[in-house]
GROMACS .gro file of N, CA and C in nm:
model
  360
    1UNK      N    1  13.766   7.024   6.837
    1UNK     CA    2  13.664   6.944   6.902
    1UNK      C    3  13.597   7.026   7.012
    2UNK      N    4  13.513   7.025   7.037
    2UNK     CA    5  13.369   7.114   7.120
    2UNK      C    6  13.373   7.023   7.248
    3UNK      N    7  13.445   7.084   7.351
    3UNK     CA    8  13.389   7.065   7.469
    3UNK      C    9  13.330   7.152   7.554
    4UNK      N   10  13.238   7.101   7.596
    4UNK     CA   11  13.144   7.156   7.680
    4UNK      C   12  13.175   7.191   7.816
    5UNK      N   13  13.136   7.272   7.855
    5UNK     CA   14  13.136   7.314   8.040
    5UNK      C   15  13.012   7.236   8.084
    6UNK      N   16  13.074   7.242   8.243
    6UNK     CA   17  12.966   7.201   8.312
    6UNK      C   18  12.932   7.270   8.460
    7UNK      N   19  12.811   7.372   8.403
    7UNK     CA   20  12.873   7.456   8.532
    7UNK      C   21  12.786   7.384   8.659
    8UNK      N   22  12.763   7.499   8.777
    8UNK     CA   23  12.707   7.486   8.901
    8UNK      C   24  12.586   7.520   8.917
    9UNK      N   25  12.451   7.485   8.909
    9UNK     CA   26  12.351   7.605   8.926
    9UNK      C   27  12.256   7.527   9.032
   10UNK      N   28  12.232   7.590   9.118
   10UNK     CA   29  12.173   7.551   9.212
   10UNK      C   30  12.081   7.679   9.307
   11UNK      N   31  11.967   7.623   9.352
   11UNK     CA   32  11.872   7.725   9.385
   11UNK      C   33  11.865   7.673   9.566
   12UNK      N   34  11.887   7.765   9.670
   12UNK     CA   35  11.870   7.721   9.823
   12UNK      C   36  11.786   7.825   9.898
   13UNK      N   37  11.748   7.771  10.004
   13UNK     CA   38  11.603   7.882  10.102
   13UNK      C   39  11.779   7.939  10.155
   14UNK      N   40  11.748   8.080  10.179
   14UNK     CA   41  11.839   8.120  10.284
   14UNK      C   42  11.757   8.248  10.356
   15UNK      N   43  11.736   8.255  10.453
   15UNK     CA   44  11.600   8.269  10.565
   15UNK      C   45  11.475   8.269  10.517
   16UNK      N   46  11.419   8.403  10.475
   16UNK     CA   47  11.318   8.390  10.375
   16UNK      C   48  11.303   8.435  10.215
   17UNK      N   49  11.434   8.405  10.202
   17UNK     CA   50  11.415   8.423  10.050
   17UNK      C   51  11.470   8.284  10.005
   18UNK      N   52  11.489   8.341   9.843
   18UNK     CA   53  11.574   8.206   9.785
   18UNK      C   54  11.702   8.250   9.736
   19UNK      N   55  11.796   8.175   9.684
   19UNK     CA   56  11.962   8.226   9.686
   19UNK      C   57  11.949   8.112   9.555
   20UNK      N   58  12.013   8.175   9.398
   20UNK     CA   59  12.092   8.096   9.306
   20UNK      C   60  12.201   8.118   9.389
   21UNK      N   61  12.301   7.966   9.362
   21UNK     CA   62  12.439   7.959   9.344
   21UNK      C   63  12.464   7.950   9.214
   22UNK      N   64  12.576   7.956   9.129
   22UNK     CA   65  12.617   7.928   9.026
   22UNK      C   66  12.767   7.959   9.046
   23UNK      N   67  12.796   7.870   8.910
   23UNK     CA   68  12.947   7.873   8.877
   23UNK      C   69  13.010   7.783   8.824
   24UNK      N   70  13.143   7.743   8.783
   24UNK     CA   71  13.167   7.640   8.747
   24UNK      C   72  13.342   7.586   8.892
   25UNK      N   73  13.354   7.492   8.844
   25UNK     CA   74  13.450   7.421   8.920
   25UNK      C   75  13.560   7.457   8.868
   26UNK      N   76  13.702   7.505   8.963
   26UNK     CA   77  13.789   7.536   8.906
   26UNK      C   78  13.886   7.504   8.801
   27UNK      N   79  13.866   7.373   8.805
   27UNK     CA   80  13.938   7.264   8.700
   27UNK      C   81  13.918   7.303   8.563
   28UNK      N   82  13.736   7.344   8.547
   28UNK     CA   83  13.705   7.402   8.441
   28UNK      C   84  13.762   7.510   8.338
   29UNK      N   85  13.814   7.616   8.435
   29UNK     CA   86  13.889   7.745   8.393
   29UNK      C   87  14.017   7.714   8.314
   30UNK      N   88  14.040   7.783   8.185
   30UNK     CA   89  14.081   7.810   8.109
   30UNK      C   90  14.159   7.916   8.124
   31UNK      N   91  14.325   7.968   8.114
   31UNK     CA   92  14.338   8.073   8.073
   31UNK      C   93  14.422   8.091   7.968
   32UNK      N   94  14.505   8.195   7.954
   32UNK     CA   95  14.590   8.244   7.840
   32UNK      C   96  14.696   8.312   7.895
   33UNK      N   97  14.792   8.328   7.835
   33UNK     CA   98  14.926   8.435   7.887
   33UNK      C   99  14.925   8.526   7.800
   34UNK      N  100  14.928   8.640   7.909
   34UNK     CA  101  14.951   8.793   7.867
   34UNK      C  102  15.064   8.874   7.924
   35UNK      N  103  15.080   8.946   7.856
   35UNK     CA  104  15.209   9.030   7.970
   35UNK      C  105  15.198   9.090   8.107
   36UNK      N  106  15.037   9.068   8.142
   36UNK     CA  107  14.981   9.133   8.251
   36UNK      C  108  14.998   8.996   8.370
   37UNK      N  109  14.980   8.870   8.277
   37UNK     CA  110  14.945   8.757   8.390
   37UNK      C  111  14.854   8.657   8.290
   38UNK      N  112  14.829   8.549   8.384
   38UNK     CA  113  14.736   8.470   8.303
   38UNK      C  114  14.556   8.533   8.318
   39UNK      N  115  14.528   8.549   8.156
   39UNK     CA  116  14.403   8.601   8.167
   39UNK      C  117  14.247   8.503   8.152
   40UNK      N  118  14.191   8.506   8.240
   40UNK     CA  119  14.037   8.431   8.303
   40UNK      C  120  13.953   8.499   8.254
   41UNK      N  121  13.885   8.450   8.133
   41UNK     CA  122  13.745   8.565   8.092
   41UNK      C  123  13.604   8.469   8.101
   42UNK      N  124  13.503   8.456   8.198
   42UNK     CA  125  13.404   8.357   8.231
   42UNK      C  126  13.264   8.460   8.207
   43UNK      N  127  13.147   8.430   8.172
   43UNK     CA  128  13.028   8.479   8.158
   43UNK      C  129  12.939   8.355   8.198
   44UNK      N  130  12.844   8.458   8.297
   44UNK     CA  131  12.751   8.358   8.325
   44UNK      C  132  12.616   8.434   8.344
   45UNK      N  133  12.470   8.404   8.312
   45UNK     CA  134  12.366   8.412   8.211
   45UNK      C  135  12.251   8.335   8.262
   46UNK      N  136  12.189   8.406   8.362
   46UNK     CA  137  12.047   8.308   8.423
   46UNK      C  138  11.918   8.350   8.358
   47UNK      N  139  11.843   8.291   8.369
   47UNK     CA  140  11.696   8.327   8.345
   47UNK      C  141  11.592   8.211   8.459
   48UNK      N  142  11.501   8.271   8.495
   48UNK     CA  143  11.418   8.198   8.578
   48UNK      C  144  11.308   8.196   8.495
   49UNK      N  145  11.202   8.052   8.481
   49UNK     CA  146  11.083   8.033   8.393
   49UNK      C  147  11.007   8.017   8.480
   50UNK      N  148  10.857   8.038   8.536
   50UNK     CA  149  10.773   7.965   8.583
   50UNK      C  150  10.683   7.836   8.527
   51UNK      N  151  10.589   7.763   8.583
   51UNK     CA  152  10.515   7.660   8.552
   51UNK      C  153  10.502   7.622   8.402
   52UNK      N  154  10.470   7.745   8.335
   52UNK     CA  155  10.412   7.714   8.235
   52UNK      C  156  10.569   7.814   8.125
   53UNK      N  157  10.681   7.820   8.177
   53UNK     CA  158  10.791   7.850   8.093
   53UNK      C  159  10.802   8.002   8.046
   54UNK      N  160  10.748   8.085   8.106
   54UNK     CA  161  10.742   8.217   8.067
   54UNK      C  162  10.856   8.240   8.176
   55UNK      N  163  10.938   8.356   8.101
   55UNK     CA  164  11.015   8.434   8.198
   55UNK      C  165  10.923   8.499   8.268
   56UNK      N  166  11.022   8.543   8.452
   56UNK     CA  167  10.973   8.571   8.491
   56UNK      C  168  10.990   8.725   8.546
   57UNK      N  169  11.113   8.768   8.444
   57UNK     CA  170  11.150   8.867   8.415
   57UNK      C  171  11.224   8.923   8.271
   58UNK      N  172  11.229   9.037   8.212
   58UNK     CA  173  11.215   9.089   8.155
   58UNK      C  174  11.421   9.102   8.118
   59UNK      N  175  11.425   9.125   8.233
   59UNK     CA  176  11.627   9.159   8.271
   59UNK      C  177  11.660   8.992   8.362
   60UNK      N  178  11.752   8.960   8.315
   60UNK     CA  179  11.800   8.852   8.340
   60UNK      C  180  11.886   8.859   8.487
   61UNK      N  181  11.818   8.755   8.567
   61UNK     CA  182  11.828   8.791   8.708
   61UNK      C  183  11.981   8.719   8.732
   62UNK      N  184  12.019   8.721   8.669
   62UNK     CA  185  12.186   8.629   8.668
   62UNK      C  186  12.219   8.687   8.528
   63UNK      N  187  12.313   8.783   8.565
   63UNK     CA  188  12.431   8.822   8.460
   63UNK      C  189  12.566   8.899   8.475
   64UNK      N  190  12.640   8.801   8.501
   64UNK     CA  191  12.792   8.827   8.563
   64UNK      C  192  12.892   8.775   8.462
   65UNK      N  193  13.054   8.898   8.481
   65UNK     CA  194  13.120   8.869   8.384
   65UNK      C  195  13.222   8.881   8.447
   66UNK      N  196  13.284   8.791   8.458
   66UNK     CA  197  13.416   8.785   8.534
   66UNK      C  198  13.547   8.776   8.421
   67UNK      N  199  13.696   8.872   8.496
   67UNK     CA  200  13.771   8.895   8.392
   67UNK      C  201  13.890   8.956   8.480
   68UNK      N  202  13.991   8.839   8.449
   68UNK     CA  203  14.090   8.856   8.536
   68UNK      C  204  14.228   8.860   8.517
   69UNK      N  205  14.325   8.922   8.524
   69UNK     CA  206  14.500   8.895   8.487
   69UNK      C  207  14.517   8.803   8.646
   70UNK      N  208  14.589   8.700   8.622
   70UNK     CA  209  14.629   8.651   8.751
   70UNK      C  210  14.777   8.601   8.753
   71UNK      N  211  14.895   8.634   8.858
   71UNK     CA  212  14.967   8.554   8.838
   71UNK      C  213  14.952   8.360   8.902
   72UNK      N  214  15.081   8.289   8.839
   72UNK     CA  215  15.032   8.180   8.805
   72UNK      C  216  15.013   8.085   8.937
   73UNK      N  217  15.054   8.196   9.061
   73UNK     CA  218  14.985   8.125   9.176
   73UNK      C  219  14.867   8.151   9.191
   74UNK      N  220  14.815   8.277   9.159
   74UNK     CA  221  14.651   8.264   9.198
   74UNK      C  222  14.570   8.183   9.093
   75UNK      N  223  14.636   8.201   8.985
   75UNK     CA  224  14.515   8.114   8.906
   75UNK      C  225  14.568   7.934   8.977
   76UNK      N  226  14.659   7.874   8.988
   76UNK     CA  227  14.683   7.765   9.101
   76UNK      C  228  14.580   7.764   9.150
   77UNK      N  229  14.548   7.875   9.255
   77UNK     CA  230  14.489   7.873   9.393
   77UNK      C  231  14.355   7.895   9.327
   78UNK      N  232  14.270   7.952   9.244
   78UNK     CA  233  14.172   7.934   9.190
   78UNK      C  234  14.095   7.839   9.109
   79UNK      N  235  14.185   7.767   9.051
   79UNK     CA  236  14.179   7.626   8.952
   79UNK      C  237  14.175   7.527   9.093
   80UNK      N  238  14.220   7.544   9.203
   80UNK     CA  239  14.161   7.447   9.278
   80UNK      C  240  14.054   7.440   9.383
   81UNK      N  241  14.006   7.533   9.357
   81UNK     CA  242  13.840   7.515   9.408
   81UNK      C  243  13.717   7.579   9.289
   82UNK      N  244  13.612   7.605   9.347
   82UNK     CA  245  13.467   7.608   9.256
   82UNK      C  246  13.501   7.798   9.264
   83UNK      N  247  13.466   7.821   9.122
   83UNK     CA  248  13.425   7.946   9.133
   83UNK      C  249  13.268   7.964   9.131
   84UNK      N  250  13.282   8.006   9.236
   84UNK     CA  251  13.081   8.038   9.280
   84UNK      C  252  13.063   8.210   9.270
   85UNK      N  253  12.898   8.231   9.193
   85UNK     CA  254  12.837   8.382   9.256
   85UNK      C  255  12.714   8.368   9.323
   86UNK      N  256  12.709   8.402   9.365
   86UNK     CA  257  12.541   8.432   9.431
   86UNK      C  258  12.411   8.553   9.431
   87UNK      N  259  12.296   8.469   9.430
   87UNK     CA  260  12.210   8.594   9.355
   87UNK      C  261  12.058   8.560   9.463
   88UNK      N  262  12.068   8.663   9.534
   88UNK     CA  263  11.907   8.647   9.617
   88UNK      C  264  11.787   8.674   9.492
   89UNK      N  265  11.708   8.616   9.492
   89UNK     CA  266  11.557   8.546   9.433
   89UNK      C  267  11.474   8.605   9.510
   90UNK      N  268  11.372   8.710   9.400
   90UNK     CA  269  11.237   8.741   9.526
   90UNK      C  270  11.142   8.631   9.421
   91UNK      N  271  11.057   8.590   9.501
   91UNK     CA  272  11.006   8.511   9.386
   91UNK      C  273  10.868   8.472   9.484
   92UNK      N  274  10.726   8.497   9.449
   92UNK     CA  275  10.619   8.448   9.523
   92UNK      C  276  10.627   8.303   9.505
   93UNK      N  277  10.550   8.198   9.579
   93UNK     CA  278  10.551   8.107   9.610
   93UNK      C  279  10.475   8.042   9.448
   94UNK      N  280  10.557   7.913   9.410
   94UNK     CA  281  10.528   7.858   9.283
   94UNK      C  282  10.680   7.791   9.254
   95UNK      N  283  10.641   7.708   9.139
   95UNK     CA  284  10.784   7.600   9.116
   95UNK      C  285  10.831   7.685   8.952
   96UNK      N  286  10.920   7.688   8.973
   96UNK     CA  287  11.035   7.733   8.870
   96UNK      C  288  11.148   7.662   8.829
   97UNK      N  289  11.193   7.709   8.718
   97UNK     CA  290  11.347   7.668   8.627
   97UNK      C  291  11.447   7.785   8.633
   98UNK      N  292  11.575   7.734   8.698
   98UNK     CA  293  11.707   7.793   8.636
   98UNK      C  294  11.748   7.753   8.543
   99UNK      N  295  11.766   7.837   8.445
   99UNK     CA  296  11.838   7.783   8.339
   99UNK      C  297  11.970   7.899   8.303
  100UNK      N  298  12.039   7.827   8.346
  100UNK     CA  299  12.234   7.886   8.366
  100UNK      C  300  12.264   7.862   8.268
  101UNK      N  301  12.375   7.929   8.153
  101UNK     CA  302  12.480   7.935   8.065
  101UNK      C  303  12.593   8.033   8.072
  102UNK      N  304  12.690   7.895   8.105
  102UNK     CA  305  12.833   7.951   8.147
  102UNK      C  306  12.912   7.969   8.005
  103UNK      N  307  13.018   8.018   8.022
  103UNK     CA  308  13.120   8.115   7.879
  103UNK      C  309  13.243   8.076   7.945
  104UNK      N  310  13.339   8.019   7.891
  104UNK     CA  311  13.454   8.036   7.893
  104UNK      C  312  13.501   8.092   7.754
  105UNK      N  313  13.559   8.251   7.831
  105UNK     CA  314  13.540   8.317   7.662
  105UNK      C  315  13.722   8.260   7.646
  106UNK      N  316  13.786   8.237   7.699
  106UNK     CA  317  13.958   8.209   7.666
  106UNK      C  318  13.955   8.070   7.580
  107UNK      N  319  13.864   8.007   7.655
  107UNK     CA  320  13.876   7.856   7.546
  107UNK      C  321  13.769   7.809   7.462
  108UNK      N  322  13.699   7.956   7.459
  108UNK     CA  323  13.578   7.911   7.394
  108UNK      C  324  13.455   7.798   7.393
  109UNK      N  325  13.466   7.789   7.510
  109UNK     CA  326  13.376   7.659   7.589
  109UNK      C  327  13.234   7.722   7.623
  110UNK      N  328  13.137   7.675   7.608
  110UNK     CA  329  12.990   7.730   7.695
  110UNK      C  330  12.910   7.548   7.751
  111UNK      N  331  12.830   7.584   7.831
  111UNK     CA  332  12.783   7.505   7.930
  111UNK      C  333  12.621   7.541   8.002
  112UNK      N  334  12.539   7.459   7.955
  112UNK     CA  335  12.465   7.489   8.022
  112UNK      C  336  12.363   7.407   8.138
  113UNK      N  337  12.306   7.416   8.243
  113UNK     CA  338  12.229   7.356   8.355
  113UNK      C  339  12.084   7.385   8.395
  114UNK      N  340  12.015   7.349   8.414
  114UNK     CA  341  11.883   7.359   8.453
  114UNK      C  342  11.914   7.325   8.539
  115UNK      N  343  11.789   7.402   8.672
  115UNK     CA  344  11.743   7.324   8.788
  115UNK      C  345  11.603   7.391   8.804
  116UNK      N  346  11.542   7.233   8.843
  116UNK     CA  347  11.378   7.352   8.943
  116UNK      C  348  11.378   7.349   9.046
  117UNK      N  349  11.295   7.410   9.097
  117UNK     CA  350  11.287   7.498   9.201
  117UNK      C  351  11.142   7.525   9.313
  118UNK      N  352  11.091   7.479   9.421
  118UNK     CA  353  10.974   7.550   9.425
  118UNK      C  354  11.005   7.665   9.569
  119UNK      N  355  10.906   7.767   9.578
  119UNK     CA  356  10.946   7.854   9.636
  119UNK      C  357  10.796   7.846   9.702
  120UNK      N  358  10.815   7.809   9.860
  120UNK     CA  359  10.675   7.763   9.938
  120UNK      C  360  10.661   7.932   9.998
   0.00000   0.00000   0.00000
């Protein structure tokens, strides 16, 4: 059965630029046992559209791959809060779309979020 993620994606002013957050909530995370530790394999996958849905780049301004052995206290201590990244935005003034897709490559889960955005 196909369950879905649900990640984090969210766009904020932080002085004069703009800041994606993304990520998903720790609850979300999935791992596996290895002889190394429990292993965390997450991908996450932005693209920004303007007005009329054209990228607004060419290279995808969000692309992070996280990949981890943990023992089973840190993944504990990680499963109980949000795993967040962050990505400064140059972006001239106009309203836009995030559109985030998260990977849980261990349980084979993906997830995806929109948000808009305007950038005064």
């Amino acid at each position: 059965r196909f369950q879905g993620l649900r990640p984090i994606a969210e766009v904020q002013r932080k002085g004069d630029k703009m800041e994606a957050v993304f990520g998903i909530s720790g609850g979300q995370i999935s791992s596996d046992m290895t002889r190394d530790g429990r292993r965390v394999e997450l991908v996450f996958l932005g693209q920004i559209f303007d007005e009329k849905g054209k990228a607004v780049s060419d290279k995808l301004p969000i692309s992070r791959y996280f990949s981890m052995s943990l023992s089973d206290d840190q993944y504990q201590g990680l499963t109980s809060q949000d795993l967040t990244g962050h990505q400064e935005l140059d972006l001239p003034p106009g309203t836009y779309n995030l559109t985030l897709v998260a990977e849980d490559r261990v349980a084979g889960t993906l997830g995806a979020q929109s948000v808009e955005f305007t950038v005064y």
